[in-house]
Amino acid sequence: MHQAVLSRRNFKLNVLKYWRAAVCAIQALVCAYLGMGPHYAAAVGVVPETSAVLIDENSGEAAIKVRNTDAHPIILHTAIIDTKEDPARLIVATPLAARLEPGESQLVRFMLINKEPLKYERMKRVVFEGLPPELSSHNAVDLIVRQDLPVIVKPAALPVDKEPWKRLTAQVRDGVVTLSNPSDYVVRLEQRAQILPQKTMVTLSRRYILPGEQVLVGKARQAGAKTIRLFPMTRYGYTASAYDLQVTASH
């Protein structure tokens, strides 16, 4: 009898896991299609008040409200995710878990734990998940909605730049176009770009470029590329005006 109960519970947990993966995939597709941040992908569930978290080293912390828009209670789970390019631990969040009644909001705080002054902007991600307080009875499956937001940390001595994409450079060598970020700023971009004068649409390898990094522009060779048209994103994930960047030859 005990084994049967465990078996049913494990089955429900596995189903819940696959539902969770499916929801995340659908949200990602919707966001990519609409050109929006994940904050706008779901009309219900956990909803952050902004689509990004910005932390200034001068204050050492930031906060954001997250609201439960569902008609039932949830457990709000908060997790800081490191990017693979920057795995060093930099931020802690509190509370990591909180129960929210329908319509209730929770203030989540983020605190820097760096021991040395920052020299350039850093980026992490925060994931908010609204989990059911317990697995539903009978054979129902609860839908888990997650929100994945960027967390950008600005050094104390670094001036604010609302258009950091203008600091990028582009090079072409043997038909391969690369974008470089020699600045101290994190640059957010849509993954689509256009090579001119060919008017060829290409895909960037990522939606952001960290300080000191390079990313490839598309997979095919782009002989004769003179300009690359970028579609920058503001700190909060809104699409800014297109920006044309001259491509220089690299030898």
mmCIF file of C-alpha atoms in Angstrom:
data_model
loop_
_atom_site.group_PDB
_atom_site.id
_atom_site.type_symbol
_atom_site.label_atom_id
_atom_site.label_comp_id
_atom_site.label_asym_id
_atom_site.label_seq_id
_atom_site.Cartn_x
_atom_site.Cartn_y
_atom_site.Cartn_z
ATOM 1 C CA MET A 1 0.000 0.000 0.000
ATOM 2 C CA HIS A 2 2.814 2.373 0.960
ATOM 3 C CA GLN A 3 4.632 1.634 -2.307
ATOM 4 C CA ALA A 4 1.462 2.310 -4.302
ATOM 5 C CA VAL A 5 1.074 5.732 -2.657
ATOM 6 C CA LEU A 6 4.710 6.586 -3.381
ATOM 7 C CA SER A 7 4.307 5.417 -6.975
ATOM 8 C CA ARG A 8 1.279 7.647 -7.535
ATOM 9 C CA ARG A 9 3.060 10.602 -5.959
ATOM 10 C CA ASN A 10 6.177 10.081 -8.096
ATOM 11 C CA PHE A 11 3.972 9.889 -11.186
ATOM 12 C CA LYS A 12 2.359 13.221 -10.299
ATOM 13 C CA LEU A 13 5.763 14.793 -9.662
ATOM 14 C CA ASN A 14 7.020 13.619 -13.060
ATOM 15 C CA VAL A 15 3.918 14.954 -14.806
ATOM 16 C CA LEU A 16 4.364 18.252 -12.964
ATOM 17 C CA LYS A 17 7.987 18.428 -14.090
ATOM 18 C CA TYR A 18 7.052 17.962 -17.759
ATOM 19 C CA TRP A 19 4.243 20.527 -17.472
ATOM 20 C CA ARG A 20 6.762 22.942 -16.026
ATOM 21 C CA ALA A 21 9.189 22.411 -18.907
ATOM 22 C CA ALA A 22 6.397 22.811 -21.455
ATOM 23 C CA VAL A 23 5.229 26.092 -19.902
ATOM 24 C CA CYS A 24 8.762 27.510 -19.956
ATOM 25 C CA ALA A 25 9.183 26.523 -23.611
ATOM 26 C CA ILE A 26 5.865 28.091 -24.616
ATOM 27 C CA GLN A 27 6.694 31.305 -22.745
ATOM 28 C CA ALA A 28 10.067 31.517 -24.461
ATOM 29 C CA LEU A 29 8.456 31.095 -27.888
ATOM 30 C CA VAL A 30 5.833 33.743 -27.157
ATOM 31 C CA CYS A 31 8.480 36.181 -25.919
ATOM 32 C CA ALA A 32 10.665 35.588 -28.974
ATOM 33 C CA TYR A 33 7.726 36.051 -31.339
ATOM 34 C CA LEU A 34 6.464 39.224 -29.704
ATOM 35 C CA GLY A 35 9.908 40.693 -29.029
ATOM 36 C CA MET A 36 8.997 41.116 -25.354
ATOM 37 C CA GLY A 37 10.535 40.142 -22.061
ATOM 38 C CA PRO A 38 9.138 37.146 -20.167
ATOM 39 C CA HIS A 39 7.409 39.543 -17.769
ATOM 40 C CA TYR A 40 4.745 40.054 -20.438
ATOM 41 C CA ALA A 41 4.350 36.444 -21.516
ATOM 42 C CA ALA A 42 1.884 35.364 -18.841
ATOM 43 C CA ALA A 43 -1.313 37.114 -17.869
ATOM 44 C CA VAL A 44 -1.679 35.130 -14.662
ATOM 45 C CA GLY A 45 0.629 33.639 -12.072
ATOM 46 C CA VAL A 46 3.502 35.500 -10.442
ATOM 47 C CA VAL A 47 3.910 38.975 -11.958
ATOM 48 C CA PRO A 48 6.943 41.174 -11.104
ATOM 49 C CA GLU A 49 6.354 44.932 -11.133
ATOM 50 C CA THR A 50 9.250 45.461 -13.578
ATOM 51 C CA SER A 51 10.925 43.344 -16.258
ATOM 52 C CA ALA A 52 14.466 43.702 -14.867
ATOM 53 C CA VAL A 53 16.273 44.272 -11.582
ATOM 54 C CA LEU A 54 18.880 47.050 -11.502
ATOM 55 C CA ILE A 55 21.330 47.259 -8.607
ATOM 56 C CA ASP A 56 23.670 50.200 -8.042
ATOM 57 C CA GLU A 57 26.803 49.324 -6.082
ATOM 58 C CA ASN A 58 26.485 52.649 -4.267
ATOM 59 C CA SER A 59 23.344 51.433 -2.494
ATOM 60 C CA GLY A 60 24.314 47.772 -2.523
ATOM 61 C CA GLU A 61 20.745 46.552 -2.861
ATOM 62 C CA ALA A 62 17.477 46.726 -4.772
ATOM 63 C CA ALA A 63 13.926 45.471 -4.309
ATOM 64 C CA ILE A 64 11.021 44.413 -6.494
ATOM 65 C CA LYS A 65 7.402 43.539 -5.762
ATOM 66 C CA VAL A 66 6.008 40.259 -7.070
ATOM 67 C CA ARG A 67 2.232 39.755 -7.106
ATOM 68 C CA ASN A 68 0.127 36.604 -7.140
ATOM 69 C CA THR A 69 -2.517 37.153 -9.819
ATOM 70 C CA ASP A 70 -3.916 33.630 -9.525
ATOM 71 C CA ALA A 71 -7.195 32.805 -7.809
ATOM 72 C CA HIS A 72 -5.491 30.430 -5.380
ATOM 73 C CA PRO A 73 -2.586 30.663 -2.908
ATOM 74 C CA ILE A 74 0.943 29.989 -4.117
ATOM 75 C CA ILE A 75 4.409 29.578 -2.678
ATOM 76 C CA LEU A 76 6.662 32.166 -4.321
ATOM 77 C CA HIS A 77 10.144 30.739 -4.841
ATOM 78 C CA THR A 78 13.015 33.070 -5.761
ATOM 79 C CA ALA A 79 16.338 31.869 -7.179
ATOM 80 C CA ILE A 80 19.421 33.744 -8.403
ATOM 81 C CA ILE A 81 20.894 32.109 -11.517
ATOM 82 C CA ASP A 82 24.482 32.727 -12.624
ATOM 83 C CA THR A 83 25.233 33.111 -16.321
ATOM 84 C CA LYS A 84 27.686 30.576 -17.686
ATOM 85 C CA GLU A 85 30.006 33.464 -18.599
ATOM 86 C CA ASP A 86 30.000 34.802 -15.017
ATOM 87 C CA PRO A 87 29.561 32.001 -12.445
ATOM 88 C CA ALA A 88 30.956 33.966 -9.479
ATOM 89 C CA ARG A 89 28.496 34.453 -6.614
ATOM 90 C CA LEU A 90 27.533 38.124 -6.366
ATOM 91 C CA ILE A 91 23.928 38.521 -5.168
ATOM 92 C CA VAL A 92 21.646 37.062 -2.528
ATOM 93 C CA ALA A 93 17.860 37.385 -2.476
ATOM 94 C CA THR A 94 15.419 37.334 0.420
ATOM 95 C CA PRO A 95 12.972 35.797 1.094
ATOM 96 C CA LEU A 96 13.698 32.684 -0.938
ATOM 97 C CA ALA A 97 10.180 31.382 -0.307
ATOM 98 C CA ALA A 98 6.954 33.065 0.768
ATOM 99 C CA ARG A 99 3.267 32.138 0.750
ATOM 100 C CA LEU A 100 1.076 34.561 -1.197
ATOM 101 C CA GLU A 101 -2.697 34.644 -1.060
ATOM 102 C CA PRO A 102 -4.641 35.637 -4.220
ATOM 103 C CA GLY A 103 -3.858 39.266 -5.095
ATOM 104 C CA GLU A 104 -1.144 39.536 -2.443
ATOM 105 C CA SER A 105 2.323 40.960 -3.197
ATOM 106 C CA GLN A 106 5.736 40.154 -1.761
ATOM 107 C CA LEU A 107 8.706 42.530 -1.667
ATOM 108 C CA VAL A 108 11.845 40.623 -2.693
ATOM 109 C CA ARG A 109 15.167 42.229 -1.798
ATOM 110 C CA PHE A 110 18.504 41.746 -3.560
ATOM 111 C CA MET A 111 21.802 42.438 -1.805
ATOM 112 C CA LEU A 112 25.344 42.551 -3.152
ATOM 113 C CA ILE A 113 27.935 40.389 -1.419
ATOM 114 C CA ASN A 114 31.032 41.391 -3.406
ATOM 115 C CA LYS A 115 34.187 41.862 -1.346
ATOM 116 C CA GLU A 116 36.038 44.005 -3.895
ATOM 117 C CA PRO A 117 34.738 47.092 -5.756
ATOM 118 C CA LEU A 118 33.226 46.254 -9.128
ATOM 119 C CA LYS A 119 35.165 47.372 -12.202
ATOM 120 C CA TYR A 120 32.459 46.737 -14.812
ATOM 121 C CA GLU A 121 28.789 45.843 -14.997
ATOM 122 C CA ARG A 122 27.755 42.317 -14.119
ATOM 123 C CA MET A 123 24.648 40.365 -15.050
ATOM 124 C CA LYS A 124 22.799 37.567 -13.306
ATOM 125 C CA ARG A 125 19.239 36.282 -13.643
ATOM 126 C CA VAL A 126 16.442 35.907 -11.126
ATOM 127 C CA VAL A 127 13.707 33.305 -11.488
ATOM 128 C CA PHE A 128 10.362 33.716 -9.724
ATOM 129 C CA GLU A 129 8.149 30.640 -9.562
ATOM 130 C CA GLY A 130 4.632 30.335 -8.215
ATOM 131 C CA LEU A 131 4.270 26.817 -6.850
ATOM 132 C CA PRO A 132 1.094 25.293 -5.409
ATOM 133 C CA PRO A 133 1.267 24.943 -1.590
ATOM 134 C CA GLU A 134 0.835 21.212 -2.094
ATOM 135 C CA LEU A 135 0.174 18.853 -4.941
ATOM 136 C CA SER A 136 -3.471 18.949 -5.935
ATOM 137 C CA SER A 137 -5.666 16.078 -4.877
ATOM 138 C CA HIS A 138 -7.212 13.563 -7.248
ATOM 139 C CA ASN A 139 -5.618 13.616 -10.701
ATOM 140 C CA ALA A 140 -5.341 17.386 -11.236
ATOM 141 C CA VAL A 141 -2.061 18.922 -12.360
ATOM 142 C CA ASP A 142 -1.197 22.425 -11.127
ATOM 143 C CA LEU A 143 0.289 24.754 -13.719
ATOM 144 C CA ILE A 144 3.571 26.324 -12.624
ATOM 145 C CA VAL A 145 4.343 29.763 -14.046
ATOM 146 C CA ARG A 146 7.866 31.165 -13.836
ATOM 147 C CA GLN A 147 9.301 34.568 -14.651
ATOM 148 C CA ASP A 148 12.959 34.904 -15.657
ATOM 149 C CA LEU A 149 14.383 38.437 -15.348
ATOM 150 C CA PRO A 150 17.877 39.876 -15.852
ATOM 151 C CA VAL A 151 19.669 41.413 -12.882
ATOM 152 C CA ILE A 152 22.194 44.074 -13.904
ATOM 153 C CA VAL A 153 24.683 45.407 -11.358
ATOM 154 C CA LYS A 154 26.328 48.805 -11.974
ATOM 155 C CA PRO A 155 29.683 49.657 -10.362
ATOM 156 C CA ALA A 156 29.708 52.656 -8.048
ATOM 157 C CA ALA A 157 32.193 54.615 -10.177
ATOM 158 C CA LEU A 158 30.577 53.874 -13.545
ATOM 159 C CA PRO A 159 28.405 56.664 -15.016
ATOM 160 C CA VAL A 160 24.903 55.793 -16.207
ATOM 161 C CA ASP A 161 24.684 55.174 -19.959
ATOM 162 C CA LYS A 162 21.180 54.708 -21.378
ATOM 163 C CA GLU A 163 22.520 53.737 -24.821
ATOM 164 C CA PRO A 164 25.460 51.385 -24.174
ATOM 165 C CA TRP A 165 24.993 49.663 -27.561
ATOM 166 C CA LYS A 166 26.635 52.705 -29.168
ATOM 167 C CA ARG A 167 29.903 51.535 -27.607
ATOM 168 C CA LEU A 168 29.894 48.267 -29.587
ATOM 169 C CA THR A 169 32.212 47.626 -32.522
ATOM 170 C CA ALA A 170 31.770 45.244 -35.455
ATOM 171 C CA GLN A 171 34.441 43.486 -37.475
ATOM 172 C CA VAL A 172 34.454 41.210 -40.513
ATOM 173 C CA ARG A 173 37.196 38.742 -41.326
ATOM 174 C CA ASP A 174 36.936 36.195 -44.129
ATOM 175 C CA GLY A 175 33.222 36.939 -44.287
ATOM 176 C CA VAL A 176 32.662 36.218 -40.583
ATOM 177 C CA VAL A 177 31.086 39.156 -38.715
ATOM 178 C CA THR A 178 31.608 39.567 -34.971
ATOM 179 C CA LEU A 179 30.286 42.070 -32.449
ATOM 180 C CA SER A 180 32.652 43.252 -29.720
ATOM 181 C CA ASN A 181 31.888 45.037 -26.475
ATOM 182 C CA PRO A 182 35.032 46.886 -25.339
ATOM 183 C CA SER A 183 33.027 48.890 -22.787
ATOM 184 C CA ASP A 184 32.282 48.317 -19.102
ATOM 185 C CA TYR A 185 28.531 48.051 -19.766
ATOM 186 C CA VAL A 186 26.201 45.101 -20.302
ATOM 187 C CA VAL A 187 24.496 45.516 -23.682
ATOM 188 C CA ARG A 188 21.084 43.937 -24.287
ATOM 189 C CA LEU A 189 19.957 43.258 -27.853
ATOM 190 C CA GLU A 190 17.257 41.441 -29.734
ATOM 191 C CA GLN A 191 18.680 38.307 -31.324
ATOM 192 C CA ARG A 192 17.737 39.454 -34.814
ATOM 193 C CA ALA A 193 20.052 41.727 -36.791
ATOM 194 C CA GLN A 194 20.392 42.801 -40.419
ATOM 195 C CA ILE A 195 23.497 42.858 -42.588
ATOM 196 C CA LEU A 196 23.636 45.819 -44.986
ATOM 197 C CA PRO A 197 23.689 46.526 -47.875
ATOM 198 C CA GLN A 198 22.640 42.905 -48.528
ATOM 199 C CA LYS A 199 19.597 43.273 -46.219
ATOM 200 C CA THR A 200 20.271 39.768 -44.925
ATOM 201 C CA MET A 201 18.566 38.923 -41.626
ATOM 202 C CA VAL A 202 20.816 37.040 -39.206
ATOM 203 C CA THR A 203 20.596 35.737 -35.660
ATOM 204 C CA LEU A 204 22.928 36.707 -32.841
ATOM 205 C CA SER A 205 24.176 33.919 -30.604
ATOM 206 C CA ARG A 206 22.808 35.659 -27.474
ATOM 207 C CA ARG A 207 20.507 38.475 -26.371
ATOM 208 C CA TYR A 208 23.264 40.199 -24.397
ATOM 209 C CA ILE A 209 26.962 40.992 -24.622
ATOM 210 C CA LEU A 210 28.940 41.271 -21.415
ATOM 211 C CA PRO A 211 31.863 43.695 -21.002
ATOM 212 C CA GLY A 212 34.911 42.544 -22.951
ATOM 213 C CA GLU A 213 33.026 39.879 -24.901
ATOM 214 C CA GLN A 214 32.603 39.021 -28.572
ATOM 215 C CA VAL A 215 29.641 37.276 -30.220
ATOM 216 C CA LEU A 216 29.199 35.890 -33.712
ATOM 217 C CA VAL A 217 26.664 37.493 -36.032
ATOM 218 C CA GLY A 218 24.898 34.624 -37.794
ATOM 219 C CA LYS A 219 26.437 31.354 -38.953
ATOM 220 C CA ALA A 220 26.861 32.025 -42.679
ATOM 221 C CA ARG A 221 29.669 34.103 -44.157
ATOM 222 C CA GLN A 222 28.679 37.674 -45.005
ATOM 223 C CA ALA A 223 31.010 38.790 -47.778
ATOM 224 C CA GLY A 224 30.728 42.507 -48.504
ATOM 225 C CA ALA A 225 29.136 43.391 -45.167
ATOM 226 C CA LYS A 226 29.406 47.142 -44.595
ATOM 227 C CA THR A 227 26.894 47.794 -41.817
ATOM 228 C CA ILE A 228 25.012 45.769 -39.243
ATOM 229 C CA ARG A 229 21.614 46.982 -38.112
ATOM 230 C CA LEU A 230 21.041 46.153 -34.454
ATOM 231 C CA PHE A 231 17.798 46.216 -32.497
ATOM 232 C CA PRO A 232 18.871 47.284 -28.995
ATOM 233 C CA MET A 233 16.927 46.768 -25.798
ATOM 234 C CA THR A 234 16.763 49.149 -22.869
ATOM 235 C CA ARG A 235 17.677 48.136 -19.345
ATOM 236 C CA TYR A 236 14.069 47.097 -18.727
ATOM 237 C CA GLY A 237 13.788 45.046 -21.918
ATOM 238 C CA TYR A 238 11.922 47.489 -24.142
ATOM 239 C CA THR A 239 12.962 47.669 -27.786
ATOM 240 C CA ALA A 240 14.829 50.877 -28.630
ATOM 241 C CA SER A 241 15.276 52.444 -32.071
ATOM 242 C CA ALA A 242 17.309 50.434 -34.559
ATOM 243 C CA TYR A 243 21.010 51.266 -34.535
ATOM 244 C CA ASP A 244 23.310 50.973 -37.569
ATOM 245 C CA LEU A 245 26.887 50.016 -36.734
ATOM 246 C CA GLN A 246 29.679 50.267 -39.282
ATOM 247 C CA VAL A 247 31.568 47.038 -39.933
ATOM 248 C CA THR A 248 35.343 47.347 -40.224
ATOM 249 C CA ALA A 249 37.674 44.869 -41.888
ATOM 250 C CA SER A 250 39.857 42.850 -39.523
ATOM 251 C CA HIS A 251 43.211 41.577 -40.750
#
